[in-house]
GROMACS .gro file of C-alpha atoms in nm:
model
   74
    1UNK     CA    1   6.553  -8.045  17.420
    2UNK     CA    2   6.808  -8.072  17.143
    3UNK     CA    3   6.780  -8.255  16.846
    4UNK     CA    4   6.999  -8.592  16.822
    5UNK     CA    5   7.001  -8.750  16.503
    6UNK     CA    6   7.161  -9.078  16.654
    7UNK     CA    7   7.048  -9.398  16.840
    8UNK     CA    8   7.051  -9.354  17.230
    9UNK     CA    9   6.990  -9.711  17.397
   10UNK     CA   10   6.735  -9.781  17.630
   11UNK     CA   11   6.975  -9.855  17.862
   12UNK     CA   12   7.215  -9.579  17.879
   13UNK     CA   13   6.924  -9.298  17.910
   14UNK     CA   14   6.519  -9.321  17.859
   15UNK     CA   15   6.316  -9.037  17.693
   16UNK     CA   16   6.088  -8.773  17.819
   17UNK     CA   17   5.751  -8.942  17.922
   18UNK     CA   18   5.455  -8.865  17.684
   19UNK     CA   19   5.692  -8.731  17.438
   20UNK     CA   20   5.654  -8.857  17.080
   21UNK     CA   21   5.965  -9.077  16.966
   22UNK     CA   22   6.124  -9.255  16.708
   23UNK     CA   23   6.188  -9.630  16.813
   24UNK     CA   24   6.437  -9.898  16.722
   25UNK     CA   25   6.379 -10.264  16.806
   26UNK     CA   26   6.593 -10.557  16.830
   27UNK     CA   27   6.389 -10.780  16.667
   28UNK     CA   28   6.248 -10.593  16.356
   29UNK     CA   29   6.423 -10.391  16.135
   30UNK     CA   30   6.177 -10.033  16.050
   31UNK     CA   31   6.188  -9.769  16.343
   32UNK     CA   32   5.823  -9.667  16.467
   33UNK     CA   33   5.686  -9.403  16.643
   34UNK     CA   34   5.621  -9.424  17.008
   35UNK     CA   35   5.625  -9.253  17.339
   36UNK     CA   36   5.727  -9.347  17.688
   37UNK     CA   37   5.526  -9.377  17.989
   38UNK     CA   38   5.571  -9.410  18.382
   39UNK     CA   39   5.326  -9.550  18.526
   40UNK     CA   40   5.285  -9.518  19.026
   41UNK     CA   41   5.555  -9.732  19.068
   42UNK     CA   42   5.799  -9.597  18.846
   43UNK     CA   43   5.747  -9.875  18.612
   44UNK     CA   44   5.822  -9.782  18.200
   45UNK     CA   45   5.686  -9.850  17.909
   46UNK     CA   46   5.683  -9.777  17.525
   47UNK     CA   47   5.357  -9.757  17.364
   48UNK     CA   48   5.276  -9.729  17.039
   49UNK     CA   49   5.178  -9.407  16.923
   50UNK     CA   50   4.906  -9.210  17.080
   51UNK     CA   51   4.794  -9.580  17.191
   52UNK     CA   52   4.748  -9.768  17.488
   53UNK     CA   53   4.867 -10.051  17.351
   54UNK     CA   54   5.296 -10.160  17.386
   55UNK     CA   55   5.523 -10.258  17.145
   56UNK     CA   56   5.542 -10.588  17.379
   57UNK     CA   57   5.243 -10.701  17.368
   58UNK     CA   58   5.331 -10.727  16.973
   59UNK     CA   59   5.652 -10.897  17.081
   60UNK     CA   60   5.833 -10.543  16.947
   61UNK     CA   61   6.157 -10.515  17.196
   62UNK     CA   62   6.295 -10.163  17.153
   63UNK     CA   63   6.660 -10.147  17.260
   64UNK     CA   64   6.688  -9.756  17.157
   65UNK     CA   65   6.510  -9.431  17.067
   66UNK     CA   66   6.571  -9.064  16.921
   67UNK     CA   67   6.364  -8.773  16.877
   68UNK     CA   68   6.164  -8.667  16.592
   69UNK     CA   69   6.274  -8.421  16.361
   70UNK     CA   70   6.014  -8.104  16.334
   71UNK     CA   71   5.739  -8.129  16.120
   72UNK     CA   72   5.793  -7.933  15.761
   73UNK     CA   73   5.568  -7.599  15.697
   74UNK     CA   74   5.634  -7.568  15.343
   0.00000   0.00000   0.00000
């Protein structure tokens, strides 16, 4: 996977599922970490974190997403 270092909406492509994340939202202004799952019917959702819980149930709406950047090893 290569590294973006820009916003890609929700709606124009949706990450990796399981994959770590950085998350925008349209209704709060500081990016969080995430991931996206699928669940049988093909259903999405962004969780927060390693969590179970969603960023909806928090009434967090993310309208985009970009990789992380690699960890530093000093």
């Amino acid at each position: 996977m290569s590294m973006n270092n820009y916003w890609i909406p929700v709606d124009e492509n949706l990450p990796d599922p399981d994959t770590l994340i950085l998350v925008s939202f349209e209704n709060f202004s500081v990016p969080m970490i995430g991931r996206y799952t699928v669940d049988d019917d093909d259903g999405g959702t962004f969780r927060i974190g390693d969590e179970d819980e969603t960023f909806v149930e928090h009434y967090l709406f993310v309208n985009a997403w970009m990789p992380l950047p690699k960890c530093y090893i000093g």
